[in-house]
Each structure stands twice: as C-alpha cells, then as structure tokens.
Short mmCIF file of C-alpha atoms and ligand atoms in Angstrom, two decimals:
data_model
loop_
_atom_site.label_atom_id
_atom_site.label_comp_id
_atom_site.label_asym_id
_atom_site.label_seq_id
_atom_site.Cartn_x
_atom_site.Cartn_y
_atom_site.Cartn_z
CA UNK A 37 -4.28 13.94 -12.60
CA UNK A 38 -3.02 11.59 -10.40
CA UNK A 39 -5.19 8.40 -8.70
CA UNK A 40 -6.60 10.74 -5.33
CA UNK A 41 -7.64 13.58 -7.25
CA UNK A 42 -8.87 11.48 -10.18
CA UNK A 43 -11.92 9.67 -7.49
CA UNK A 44 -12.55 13.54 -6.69
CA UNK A 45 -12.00 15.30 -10.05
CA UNK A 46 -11.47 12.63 -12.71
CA UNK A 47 -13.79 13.97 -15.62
CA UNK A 48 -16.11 15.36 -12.57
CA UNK A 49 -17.25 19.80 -12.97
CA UNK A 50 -19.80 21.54 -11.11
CA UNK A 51 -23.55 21.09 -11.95
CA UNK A 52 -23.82 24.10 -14.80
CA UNK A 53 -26.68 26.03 -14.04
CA UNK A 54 -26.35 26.29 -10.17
CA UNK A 55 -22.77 25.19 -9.52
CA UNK A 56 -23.49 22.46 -7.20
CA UNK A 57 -20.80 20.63 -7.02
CA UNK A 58 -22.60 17.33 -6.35
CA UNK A 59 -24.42 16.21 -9.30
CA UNK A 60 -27.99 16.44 -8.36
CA UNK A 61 -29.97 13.12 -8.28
CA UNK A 62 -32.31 13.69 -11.51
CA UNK A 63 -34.97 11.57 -10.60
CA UNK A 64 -36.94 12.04 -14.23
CA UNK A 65 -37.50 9.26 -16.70
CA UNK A 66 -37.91 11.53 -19.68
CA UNK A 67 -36.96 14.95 -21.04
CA UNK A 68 -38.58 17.61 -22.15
CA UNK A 69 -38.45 18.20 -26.15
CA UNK A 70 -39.50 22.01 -27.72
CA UNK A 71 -40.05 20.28 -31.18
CA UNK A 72 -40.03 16.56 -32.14
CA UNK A 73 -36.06 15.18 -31.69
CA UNK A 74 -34.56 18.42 -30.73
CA UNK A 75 -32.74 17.65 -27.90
CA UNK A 76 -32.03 20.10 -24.77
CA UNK A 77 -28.99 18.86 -23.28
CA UNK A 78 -28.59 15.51 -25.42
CA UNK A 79 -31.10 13.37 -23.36
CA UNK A 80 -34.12 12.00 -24.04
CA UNK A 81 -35.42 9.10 -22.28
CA UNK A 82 -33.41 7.54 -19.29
CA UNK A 83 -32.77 4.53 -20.57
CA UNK A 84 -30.36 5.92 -23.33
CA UNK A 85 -28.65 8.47 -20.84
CA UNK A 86 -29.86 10.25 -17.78
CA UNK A 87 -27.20 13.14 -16.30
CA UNK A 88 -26.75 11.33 -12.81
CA UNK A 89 -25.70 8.03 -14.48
CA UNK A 90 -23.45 10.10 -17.21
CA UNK A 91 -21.45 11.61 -13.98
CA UNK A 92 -20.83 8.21 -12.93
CA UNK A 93 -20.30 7.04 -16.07
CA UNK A 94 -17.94 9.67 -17.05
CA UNK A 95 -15.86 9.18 -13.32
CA UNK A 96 -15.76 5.59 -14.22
CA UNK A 97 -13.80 5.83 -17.43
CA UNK A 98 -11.73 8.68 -15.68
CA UNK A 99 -10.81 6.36 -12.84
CA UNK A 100 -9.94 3.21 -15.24
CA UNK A 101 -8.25 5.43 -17.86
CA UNK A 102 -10.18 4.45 -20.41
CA UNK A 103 -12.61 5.84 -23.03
CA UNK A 104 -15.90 5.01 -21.95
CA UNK A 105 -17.70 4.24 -19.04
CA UNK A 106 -21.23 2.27 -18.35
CA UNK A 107 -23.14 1.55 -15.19
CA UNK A 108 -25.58 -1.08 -14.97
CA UNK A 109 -28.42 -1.92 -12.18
CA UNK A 110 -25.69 -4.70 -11.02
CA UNK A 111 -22.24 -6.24 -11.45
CA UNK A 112 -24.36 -9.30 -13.31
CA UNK A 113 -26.47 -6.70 -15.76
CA UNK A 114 -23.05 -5.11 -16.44
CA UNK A 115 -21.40 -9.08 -17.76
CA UNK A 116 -24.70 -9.84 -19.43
CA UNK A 117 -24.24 -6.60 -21.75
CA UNK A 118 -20.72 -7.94 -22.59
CA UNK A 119 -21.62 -11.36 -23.63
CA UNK A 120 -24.39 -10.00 -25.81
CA UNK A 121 -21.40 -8.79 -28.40
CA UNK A 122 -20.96 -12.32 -29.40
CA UNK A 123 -22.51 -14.22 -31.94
CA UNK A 124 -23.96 -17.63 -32.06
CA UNK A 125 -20.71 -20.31 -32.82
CA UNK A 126 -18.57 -18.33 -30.59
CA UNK A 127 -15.97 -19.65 -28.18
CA UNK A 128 -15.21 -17.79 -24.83
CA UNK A 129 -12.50 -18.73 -22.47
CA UNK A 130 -12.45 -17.99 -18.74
CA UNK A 131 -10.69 -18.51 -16.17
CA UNK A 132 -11.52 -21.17 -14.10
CA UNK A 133 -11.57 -19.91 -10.15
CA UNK A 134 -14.57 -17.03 -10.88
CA UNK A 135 -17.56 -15.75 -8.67
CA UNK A 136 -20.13 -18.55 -8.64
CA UNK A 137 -23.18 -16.08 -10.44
CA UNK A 138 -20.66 -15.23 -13.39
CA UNK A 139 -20.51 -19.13 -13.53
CA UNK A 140 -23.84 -19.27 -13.74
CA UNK A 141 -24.40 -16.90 -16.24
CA UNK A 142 -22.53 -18.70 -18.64
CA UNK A 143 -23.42 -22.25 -18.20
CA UNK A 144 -26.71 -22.16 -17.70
CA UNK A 145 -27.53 -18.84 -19.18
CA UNK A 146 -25.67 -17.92 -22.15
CA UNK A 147 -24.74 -22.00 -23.14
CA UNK A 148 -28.22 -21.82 -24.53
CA UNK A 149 -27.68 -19.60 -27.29
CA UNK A 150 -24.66 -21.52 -28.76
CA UNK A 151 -21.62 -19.90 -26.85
CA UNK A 152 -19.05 -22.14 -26.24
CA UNK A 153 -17.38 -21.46 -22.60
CA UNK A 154 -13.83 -23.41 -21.76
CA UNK A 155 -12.52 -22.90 -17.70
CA UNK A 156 -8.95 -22.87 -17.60
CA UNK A 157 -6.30 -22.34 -15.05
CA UNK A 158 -4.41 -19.36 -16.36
CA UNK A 159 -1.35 -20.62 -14.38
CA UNK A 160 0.43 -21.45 -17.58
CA UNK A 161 -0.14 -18.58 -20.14
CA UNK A 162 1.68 -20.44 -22.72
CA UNK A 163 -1.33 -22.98 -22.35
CA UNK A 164 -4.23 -20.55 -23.36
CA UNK A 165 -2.98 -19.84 -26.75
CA UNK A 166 -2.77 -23.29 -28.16
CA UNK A 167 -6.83 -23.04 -26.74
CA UNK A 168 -7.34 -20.09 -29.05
CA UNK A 169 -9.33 -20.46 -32.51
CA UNK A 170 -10.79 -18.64 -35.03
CA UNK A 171 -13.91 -18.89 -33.34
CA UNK A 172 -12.31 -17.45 -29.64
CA UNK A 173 -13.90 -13.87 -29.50
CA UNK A 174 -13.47 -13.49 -25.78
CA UNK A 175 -11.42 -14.52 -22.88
CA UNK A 176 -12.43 -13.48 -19.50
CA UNK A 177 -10.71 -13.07 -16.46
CA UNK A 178 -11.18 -12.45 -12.81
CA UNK A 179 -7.37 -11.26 -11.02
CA UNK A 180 -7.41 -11.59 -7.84
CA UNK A 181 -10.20 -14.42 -8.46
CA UNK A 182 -13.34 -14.67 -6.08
CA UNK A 183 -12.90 -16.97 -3.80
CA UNK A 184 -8.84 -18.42 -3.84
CA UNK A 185 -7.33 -15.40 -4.55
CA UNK A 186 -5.43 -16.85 -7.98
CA UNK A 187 -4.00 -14.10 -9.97
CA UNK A 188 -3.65 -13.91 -14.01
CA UNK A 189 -0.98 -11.73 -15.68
CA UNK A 190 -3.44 -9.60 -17.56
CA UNK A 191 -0.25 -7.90 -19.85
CA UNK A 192 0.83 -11.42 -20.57
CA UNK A 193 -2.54 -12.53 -21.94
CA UNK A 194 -2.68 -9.02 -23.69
CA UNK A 195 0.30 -10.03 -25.42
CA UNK A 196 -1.12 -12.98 -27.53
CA UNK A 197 -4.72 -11.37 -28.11
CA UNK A 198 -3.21 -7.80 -29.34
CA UNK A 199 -3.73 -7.53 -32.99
CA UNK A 200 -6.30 -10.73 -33.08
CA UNK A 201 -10.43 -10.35 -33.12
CA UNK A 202 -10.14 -11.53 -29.47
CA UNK A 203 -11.86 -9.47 -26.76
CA UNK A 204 -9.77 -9.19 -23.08
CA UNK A 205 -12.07 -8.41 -20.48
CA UNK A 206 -10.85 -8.17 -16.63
CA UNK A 207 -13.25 -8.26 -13.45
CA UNK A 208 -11.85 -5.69 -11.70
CA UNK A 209 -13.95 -6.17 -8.63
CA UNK A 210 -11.69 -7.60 -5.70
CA UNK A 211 -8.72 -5.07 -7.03
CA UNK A 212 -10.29 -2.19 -7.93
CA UNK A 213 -9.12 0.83 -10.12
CA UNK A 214 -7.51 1.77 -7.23
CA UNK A 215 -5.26 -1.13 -7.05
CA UNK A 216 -4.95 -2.22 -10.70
CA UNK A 217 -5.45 -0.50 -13.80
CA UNK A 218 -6.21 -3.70 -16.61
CA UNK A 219 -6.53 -1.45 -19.35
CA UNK A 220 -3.18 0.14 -18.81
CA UNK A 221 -1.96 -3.57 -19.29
CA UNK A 222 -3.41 -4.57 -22.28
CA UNK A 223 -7.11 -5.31 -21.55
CA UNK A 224 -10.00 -4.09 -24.08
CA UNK A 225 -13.07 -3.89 -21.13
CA UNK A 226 -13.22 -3.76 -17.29
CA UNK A 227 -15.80 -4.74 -15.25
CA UNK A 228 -16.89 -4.55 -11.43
CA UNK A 229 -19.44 -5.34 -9.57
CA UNK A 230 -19.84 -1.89 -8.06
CA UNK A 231 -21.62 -3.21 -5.31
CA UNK A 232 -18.80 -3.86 -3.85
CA UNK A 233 -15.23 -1.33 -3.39
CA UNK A 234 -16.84 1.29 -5.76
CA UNK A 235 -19.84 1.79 -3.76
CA UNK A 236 -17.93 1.17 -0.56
CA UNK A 237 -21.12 1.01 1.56
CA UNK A 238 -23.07 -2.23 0.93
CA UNK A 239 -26.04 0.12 0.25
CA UNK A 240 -26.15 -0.56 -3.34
CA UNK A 241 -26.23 -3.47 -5.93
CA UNK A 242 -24.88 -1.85 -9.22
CA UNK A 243 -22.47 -3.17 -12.29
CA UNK A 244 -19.75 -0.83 -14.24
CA UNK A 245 -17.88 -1.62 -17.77
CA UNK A 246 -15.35 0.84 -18.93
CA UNK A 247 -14.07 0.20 -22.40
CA UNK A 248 -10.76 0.86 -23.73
CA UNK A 249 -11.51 2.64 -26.87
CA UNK A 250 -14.94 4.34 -27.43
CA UNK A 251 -16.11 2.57 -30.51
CA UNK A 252 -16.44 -0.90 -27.76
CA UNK A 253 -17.89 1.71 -25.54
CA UNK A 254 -20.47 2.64 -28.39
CA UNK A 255 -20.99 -0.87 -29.03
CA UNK A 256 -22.12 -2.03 -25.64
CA UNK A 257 -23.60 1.46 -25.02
CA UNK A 258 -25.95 0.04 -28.17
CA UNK A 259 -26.57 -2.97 -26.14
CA UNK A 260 -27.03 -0.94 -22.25
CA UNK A 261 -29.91 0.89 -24.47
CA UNK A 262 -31.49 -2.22 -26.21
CA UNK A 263 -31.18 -4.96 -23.41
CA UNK A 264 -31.89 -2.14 -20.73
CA UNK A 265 -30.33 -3.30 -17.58
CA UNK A 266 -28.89 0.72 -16.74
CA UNK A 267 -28.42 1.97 -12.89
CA UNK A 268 -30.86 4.19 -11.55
CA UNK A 269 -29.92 8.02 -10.66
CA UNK A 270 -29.78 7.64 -6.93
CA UNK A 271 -27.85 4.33 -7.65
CA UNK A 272 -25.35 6.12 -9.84
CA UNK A 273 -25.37 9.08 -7.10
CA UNK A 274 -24.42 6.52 -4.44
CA UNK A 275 -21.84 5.05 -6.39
CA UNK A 276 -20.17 8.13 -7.45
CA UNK A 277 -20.31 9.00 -3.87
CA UNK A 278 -18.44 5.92 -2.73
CA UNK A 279 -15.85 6.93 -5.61
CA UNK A 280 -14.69 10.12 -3.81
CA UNK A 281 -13.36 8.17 -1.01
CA UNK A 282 -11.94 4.76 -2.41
CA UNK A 283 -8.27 5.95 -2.84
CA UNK A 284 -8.05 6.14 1.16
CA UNK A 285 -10.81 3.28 1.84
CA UNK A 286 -8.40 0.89 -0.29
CA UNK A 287 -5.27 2.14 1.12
CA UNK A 288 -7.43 0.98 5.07
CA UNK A 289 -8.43 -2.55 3.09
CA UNK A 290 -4.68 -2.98 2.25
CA UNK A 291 -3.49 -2.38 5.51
CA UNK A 292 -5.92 -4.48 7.47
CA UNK A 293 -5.66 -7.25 4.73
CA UNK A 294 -2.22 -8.15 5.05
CA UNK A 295 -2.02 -8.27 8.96
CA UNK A 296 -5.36 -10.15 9.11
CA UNK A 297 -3.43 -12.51 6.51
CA UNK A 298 -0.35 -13.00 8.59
CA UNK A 299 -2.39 -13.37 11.56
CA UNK A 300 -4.29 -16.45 10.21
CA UNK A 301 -0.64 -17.59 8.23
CA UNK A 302 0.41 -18.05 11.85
CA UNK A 303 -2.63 -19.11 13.56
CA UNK A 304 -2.37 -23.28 14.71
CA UNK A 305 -6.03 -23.69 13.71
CA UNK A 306 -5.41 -22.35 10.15
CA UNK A 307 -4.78 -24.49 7.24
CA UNK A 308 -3.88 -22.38 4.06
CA UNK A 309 -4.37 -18.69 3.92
CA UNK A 310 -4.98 -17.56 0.24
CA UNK A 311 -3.80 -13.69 -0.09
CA UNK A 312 -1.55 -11.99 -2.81
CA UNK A 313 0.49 -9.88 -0.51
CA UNK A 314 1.98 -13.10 1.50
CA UNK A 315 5.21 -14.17 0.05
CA UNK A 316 3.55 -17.68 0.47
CA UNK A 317 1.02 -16.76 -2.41
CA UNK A 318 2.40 -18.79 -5.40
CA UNK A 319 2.20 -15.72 -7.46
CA UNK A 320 3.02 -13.19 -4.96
CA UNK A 321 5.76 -11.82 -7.66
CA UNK A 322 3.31 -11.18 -10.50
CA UNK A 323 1.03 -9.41 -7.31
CA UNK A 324 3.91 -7.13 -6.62
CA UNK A 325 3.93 -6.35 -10.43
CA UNK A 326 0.46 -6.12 -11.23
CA UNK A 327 -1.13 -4.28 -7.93
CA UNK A 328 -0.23 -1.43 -6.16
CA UNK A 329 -1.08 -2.93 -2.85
CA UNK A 330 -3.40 -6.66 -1.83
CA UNK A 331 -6.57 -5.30 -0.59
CA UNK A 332 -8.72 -6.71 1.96
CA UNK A 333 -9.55 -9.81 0.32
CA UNK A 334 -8.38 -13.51 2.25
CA UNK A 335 -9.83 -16.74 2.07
CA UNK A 336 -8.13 -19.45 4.26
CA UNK A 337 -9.06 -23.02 5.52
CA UNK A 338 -8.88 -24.95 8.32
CA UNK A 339 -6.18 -27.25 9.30
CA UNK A 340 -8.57 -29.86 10.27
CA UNK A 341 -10.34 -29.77 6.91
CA UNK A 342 -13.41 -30.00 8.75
CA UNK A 343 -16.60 -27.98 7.85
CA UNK A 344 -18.07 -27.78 11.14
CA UNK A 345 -14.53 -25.77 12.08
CA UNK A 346 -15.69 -23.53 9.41
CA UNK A 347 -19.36 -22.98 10.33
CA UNK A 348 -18.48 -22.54 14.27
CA UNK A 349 -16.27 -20.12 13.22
CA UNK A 350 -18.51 -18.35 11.13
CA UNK A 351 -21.07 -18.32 13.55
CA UNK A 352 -18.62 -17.06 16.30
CA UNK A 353 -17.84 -13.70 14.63
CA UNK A 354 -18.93 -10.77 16.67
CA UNK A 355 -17.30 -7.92 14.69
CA UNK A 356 -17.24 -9.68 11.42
CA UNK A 357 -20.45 -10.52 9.58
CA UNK A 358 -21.99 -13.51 8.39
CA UNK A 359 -22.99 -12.55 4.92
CA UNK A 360 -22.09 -12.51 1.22
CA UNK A 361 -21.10 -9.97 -0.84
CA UNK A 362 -17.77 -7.76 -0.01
CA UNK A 363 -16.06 -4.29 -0.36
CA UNK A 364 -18.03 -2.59 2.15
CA UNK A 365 -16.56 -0.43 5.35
CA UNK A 366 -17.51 -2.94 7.35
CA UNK A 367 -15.82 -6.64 7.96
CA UNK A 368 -17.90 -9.39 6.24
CA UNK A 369 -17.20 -13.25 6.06
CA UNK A 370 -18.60 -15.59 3.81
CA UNK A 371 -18.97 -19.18 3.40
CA UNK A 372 -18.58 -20.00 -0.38
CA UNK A 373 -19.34 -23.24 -1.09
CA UNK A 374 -22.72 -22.87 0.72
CA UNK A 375 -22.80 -19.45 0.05
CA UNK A 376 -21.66 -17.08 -3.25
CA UNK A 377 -20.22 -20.58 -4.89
CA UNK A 378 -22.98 -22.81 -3.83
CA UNK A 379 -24.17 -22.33 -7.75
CA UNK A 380 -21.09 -24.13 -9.28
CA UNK A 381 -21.71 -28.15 -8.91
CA UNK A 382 -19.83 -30.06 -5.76
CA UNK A 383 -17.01 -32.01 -7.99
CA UNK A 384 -16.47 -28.86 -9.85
CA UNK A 385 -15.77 -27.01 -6.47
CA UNK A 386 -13.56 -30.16 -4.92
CA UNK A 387 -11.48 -29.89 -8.20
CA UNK A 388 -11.05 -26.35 -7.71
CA UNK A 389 -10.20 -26.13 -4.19
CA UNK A 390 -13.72 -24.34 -2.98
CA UNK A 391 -14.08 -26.81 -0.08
CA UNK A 392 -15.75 -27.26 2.49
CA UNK A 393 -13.73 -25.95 4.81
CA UNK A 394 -13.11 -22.56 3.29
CA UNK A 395 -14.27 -19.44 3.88
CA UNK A 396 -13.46 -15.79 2.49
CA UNK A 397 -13.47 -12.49 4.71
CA UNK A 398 -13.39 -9.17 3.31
CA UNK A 399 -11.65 -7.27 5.66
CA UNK A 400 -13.27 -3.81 6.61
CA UNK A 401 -11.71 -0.99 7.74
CA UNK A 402 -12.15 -1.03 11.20
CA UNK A 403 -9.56 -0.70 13.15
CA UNK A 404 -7.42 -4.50 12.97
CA UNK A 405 -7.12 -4.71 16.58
CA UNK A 406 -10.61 -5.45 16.94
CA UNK A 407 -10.56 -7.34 13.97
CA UNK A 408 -8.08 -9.50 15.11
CA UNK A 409 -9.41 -9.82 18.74
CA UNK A 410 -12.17 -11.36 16.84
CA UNK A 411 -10.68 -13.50 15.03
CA UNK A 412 -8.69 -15.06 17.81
CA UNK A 413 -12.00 -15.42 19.27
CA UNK A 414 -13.84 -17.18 16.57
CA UNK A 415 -10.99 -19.11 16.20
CA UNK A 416 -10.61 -20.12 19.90
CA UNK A 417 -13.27 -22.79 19.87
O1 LIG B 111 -23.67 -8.99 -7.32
P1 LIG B 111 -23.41 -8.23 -8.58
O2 LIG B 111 -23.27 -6.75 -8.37
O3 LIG B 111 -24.34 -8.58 -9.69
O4 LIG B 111 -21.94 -8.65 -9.09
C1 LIG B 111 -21.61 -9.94 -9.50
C2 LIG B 111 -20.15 -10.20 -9.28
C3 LIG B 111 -19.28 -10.15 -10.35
N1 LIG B 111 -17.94 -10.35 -10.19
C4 LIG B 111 -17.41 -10.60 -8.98
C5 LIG B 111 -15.95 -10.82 -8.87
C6 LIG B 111 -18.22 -10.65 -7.85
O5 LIG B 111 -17.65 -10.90 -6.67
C7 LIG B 111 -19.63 -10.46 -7.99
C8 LIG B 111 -20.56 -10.54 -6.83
N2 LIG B 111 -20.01 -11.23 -5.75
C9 LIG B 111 -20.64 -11.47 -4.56
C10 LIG B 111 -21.90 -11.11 -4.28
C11 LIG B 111 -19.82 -12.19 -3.57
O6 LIG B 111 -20.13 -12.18 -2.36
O7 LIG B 111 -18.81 -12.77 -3.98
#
C-alpha cells in the first residue's frame, strides 16, 4: 500500500463480530476470563493491551513502516518509556535545538538516575562520532527541530551507529510519517507527540513510539506495561481518527507553510525566517532529500530584535492563535522562550538562538489568504 491508503487501511480490518468498520471505543478496564489465564481474545487488563489502543497501535507501525507500534497518554509518557531502556552509567547524546519539556526530561528528570546527556549541534556529523563511547547507548534526535527548524541527516547518523549497541531514535513530530519515514533511513525508534499532526485536532494530548524491529517493540512494550503511562481508548479512537485524514491535512500544512514562509522572507519587519523548504534554509538540500514536502512549521524573528515587536505581534493575531502546542487544523503561534522553551535556562537559549524576539507559528490549514491578511496585519504595527 501506498502512503493515502496506508492512514485509511494500513494494518486497519473491520471490527469482527459486527463489521463496523470503525473500531468501537472499548471503554472496559478488564476482560472477562472463563477459567483462570485463559484468555478470550488475548486481553486481559487494559494496561497490557486494550483493542482500541491495539488499532492505533497497529496503524501506527503501518504508517511508519515499522514493526511495532505504542501509544502513550502523551508525547512526554511516550520519551519517558524510551529512556527507561538504559541503564545507570549510560551516555545519551541529543541534539541540541529540541522541545523545551524533552529538555527537561533529561536534565532534571532522568540526570538523577546517572544518565549522562551531551547537546550537540548535529551540523557536522563527522563530529558526533568522535563523541561516541562504549558507554553511548542512545542518540536522540529531533529533524525538523522544535523551535529553529535545524534539520539532522537521520541516514547519515544511521551510518555510524549500524552494527554498534547504539540506539537511533527520531522525534518525528514536526514531520510526520507523512513527510518523513526515519526508519526507512536507518533509525531503530520513532516518536511523536501525537498531540500534534497525528491527532490533527488539538483535542487530544497523546505520545506514539514505533520500533523498527519487534523485539525493541517487545522491550518497551515490557516497559508501556510496567511504568504504565498507555493512552486511553477514546484517546487512541481520536488519534486513529486524525490518522485517516493526515495524508491530505499535511499536503494543506505544506502548501500554506511555504507561502506563509516567503511571505515573512520578504516582509521589511522580518528578521530571519527559519523553514526547510526556503532555499535560504542552510540545509534546504538535505530537506529536499529527507522530506517529501516542509510542513507548516516557521519560526522567524524580528528585524528589530526587539521583544516587544514579538509580543505586539502575538497579541495582534486575529486568525492565528496565541497558544502552544501545534499540528492542529487550525493556525496557532507561539512564543518560545516564554512559552514551550521557557524550561531551558536564558544563556542556554541566547546560545542557541531561542531569543527573545522569536516566535514559531504552525500554520493551519485555512485557507492562506486569510492567513496572510493576518499576518500583514499583526505585522503592520
Ligand atoms: O506535549 P506532549 O504530547 O507530551 O509532547 C511533547 C513533545 C515532544 N516532542 C516535540 C517535538 C514536541 O513538540 C512536543 C510538545 N510540544 C509542544 C507542546 C509545543 O508547543 O512545542
């Protein structure tokens, strides 16, 4: 099957006793057992499997072409579980430009328990492996990053883990499957936050893995079970929902994306516009490569460098709104260094680039006139 029937098909049959061809929600926390352990249908308690999630679960690892799929009760629950594969002594490297709560988790989370976490700029590939040891079990990446847009060359970094007892995991949320396929390139585990494209709807906070072989999938299915952070059925029904239609929603984000990114490329107030699909983008080559089309992700700055520009603007949106998160139908702007990034410390996000200054949209898919109209209005002041 090909992408558009996968979101509608992919590893998806008709309910078996009625032939509903939604999965039904199945609201039930436990299963009904005719002697002690015999199973009816292979479930038993929801935490270790309910149907609903399994449907998602299943279209996950159709959509990602891999071997296993996971779904968690958010994009946070679903990083947690991988981290939790690593022992005490171990050595993760990440890439430096990642969504602030990821951040979080590791430096203030999983730093306790004797994981050692080193931010690079994956710029330079040829730089990573002179960072690798014998104690590197993971390296963790975010392409297109959340918030400037920096893209890593996920078959390049492939290339020097393959063969070595080093985990690749991608965050898959700004691309989605959709757009980029890491474990076609090399990668062992994706991740989203499936809050975001996935679901489609900003209606639902939820967290995928899909693993490229199923003995990982077993692994961290061992962990989903034990640690317990799983999506609940009408979650998983709303996220498998959202599936069906992300092949044409993304195809809408890519279009608007790249005019609302030439727009503000050409706009006198603008400073620099961060987006893949502009030939400006210092990696807009590897983009072409790597993703089918940009999205509907763009961060940008002002020319001024001033923050105020920034919050006026923000505060002047009429179509666009003010709030975090992204990946939704609907146009949202965000303000990260007082908003998704505010967790990572002020040097760390003036050495990075998250200033003051900056702010991300995630461009819906309305249509861009509007969207542009508003921008230009925002802008005006
Ligand atoms: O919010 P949650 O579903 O737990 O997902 C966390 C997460 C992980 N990875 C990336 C790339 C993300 O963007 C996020 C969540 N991000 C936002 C809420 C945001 O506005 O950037």
């Amino acid at each position: 099957m090909k992408f558009n029937t996968k979101v509608i098909h992919g590893n998806q049959q008709a309910e078996p006793h009625t032939g509903s061809v939604n999965v039904p929600v199945f609201l039930t926390s436990t299963f009904a057992q005719k002697t002690p352990g015999q199973l009816r249908a292979g479930y038993e308690y929801s935490r270790g499997g309910n149907p609903t999630r399994q449907a998602l679960e299943d279209a996950l690892a159709s959509i990602e072409n891999g071997a296993r799929g996971l779904a968690f009760g958010s994009g946070l629950a679903a990083i947690d579980c991988v981290l939790k594969l690593l022992n005490p002594g171990d050595e993760v490297i990440a890439v430096d430009d990642l969504y602030g709560g990821t951040y979080r988790m590791f430096t203030r989370l999983f730093s306790k328990y004797e994981l050692k976490f080193t931010f690079v700029n994956f710029d330079d590939i040829s730089k990573i492996s002179t960072l690798l040891n014998e104690k590197t079990k993971l390296i963790w990446i975010e392409t297109p990053s959340n918030p400037l847009m920096k893209l890593v060359d996920i078959e390049a970094v492939a290339n020097f883990t393959k063969g070595k007892d080093i985990l690749l995991a991608v965050d898959n949320t700004f691309a989605s499957p959709y757009l980029q396929q890491p474990l076609d390139l090399g990668a062992d585990i994706v991740m989203h936050s499936a809050t975001k494209y996935l679901g489609g709807h900003s209606d639902v906070v939820a967290g995928a893995l899909v693993t490229k072989t199923p003995e990982l999938g077993e692994k961290l299915h061992f962990i989903q079970f034990a640690s317990g952070g799983i999506l609940g059925p009408h979650d998983s029904y709303l996220v498998l929902r959202g599936i069906k239609t992300l092949a044409l929603r993304m195809q809408r984000h890519s279009e608007n994306g790249i005019k609302v990114a030439q727009f503000l490329e050409k706009h006198p107030a603008v400073g620099d516009v961060f987006f893949p699909g502009l030939e400006s983008h210092p990696q807009f080559k590897l983009a072409t490569k790597q993703m089918k089309a940009f999205g509907g992700m763009v961060s940008f700055n002002f020319k001024s460098g001033k923050k105020e520009d920034a919050i006026h603007f923000l505060e002047r949106l009429q179509v666009f709104t003010l709030a975090e998160s992204l990946g939704g139908v609907e146009s949202l702007a965000n303000h990260p260094a007082m908003m998704t990034h505010a967790s990572i410390p002020e040097e760390k996000r003036a050495e990075l680039g998250i200033t003051d200054d900056l702010v991300r949209l995630s461009v819906g898919i309305e249509d861009i006139e509007d969207l542009l109209q508003d921008l230009e209005q925002a802008l005006k002041a």
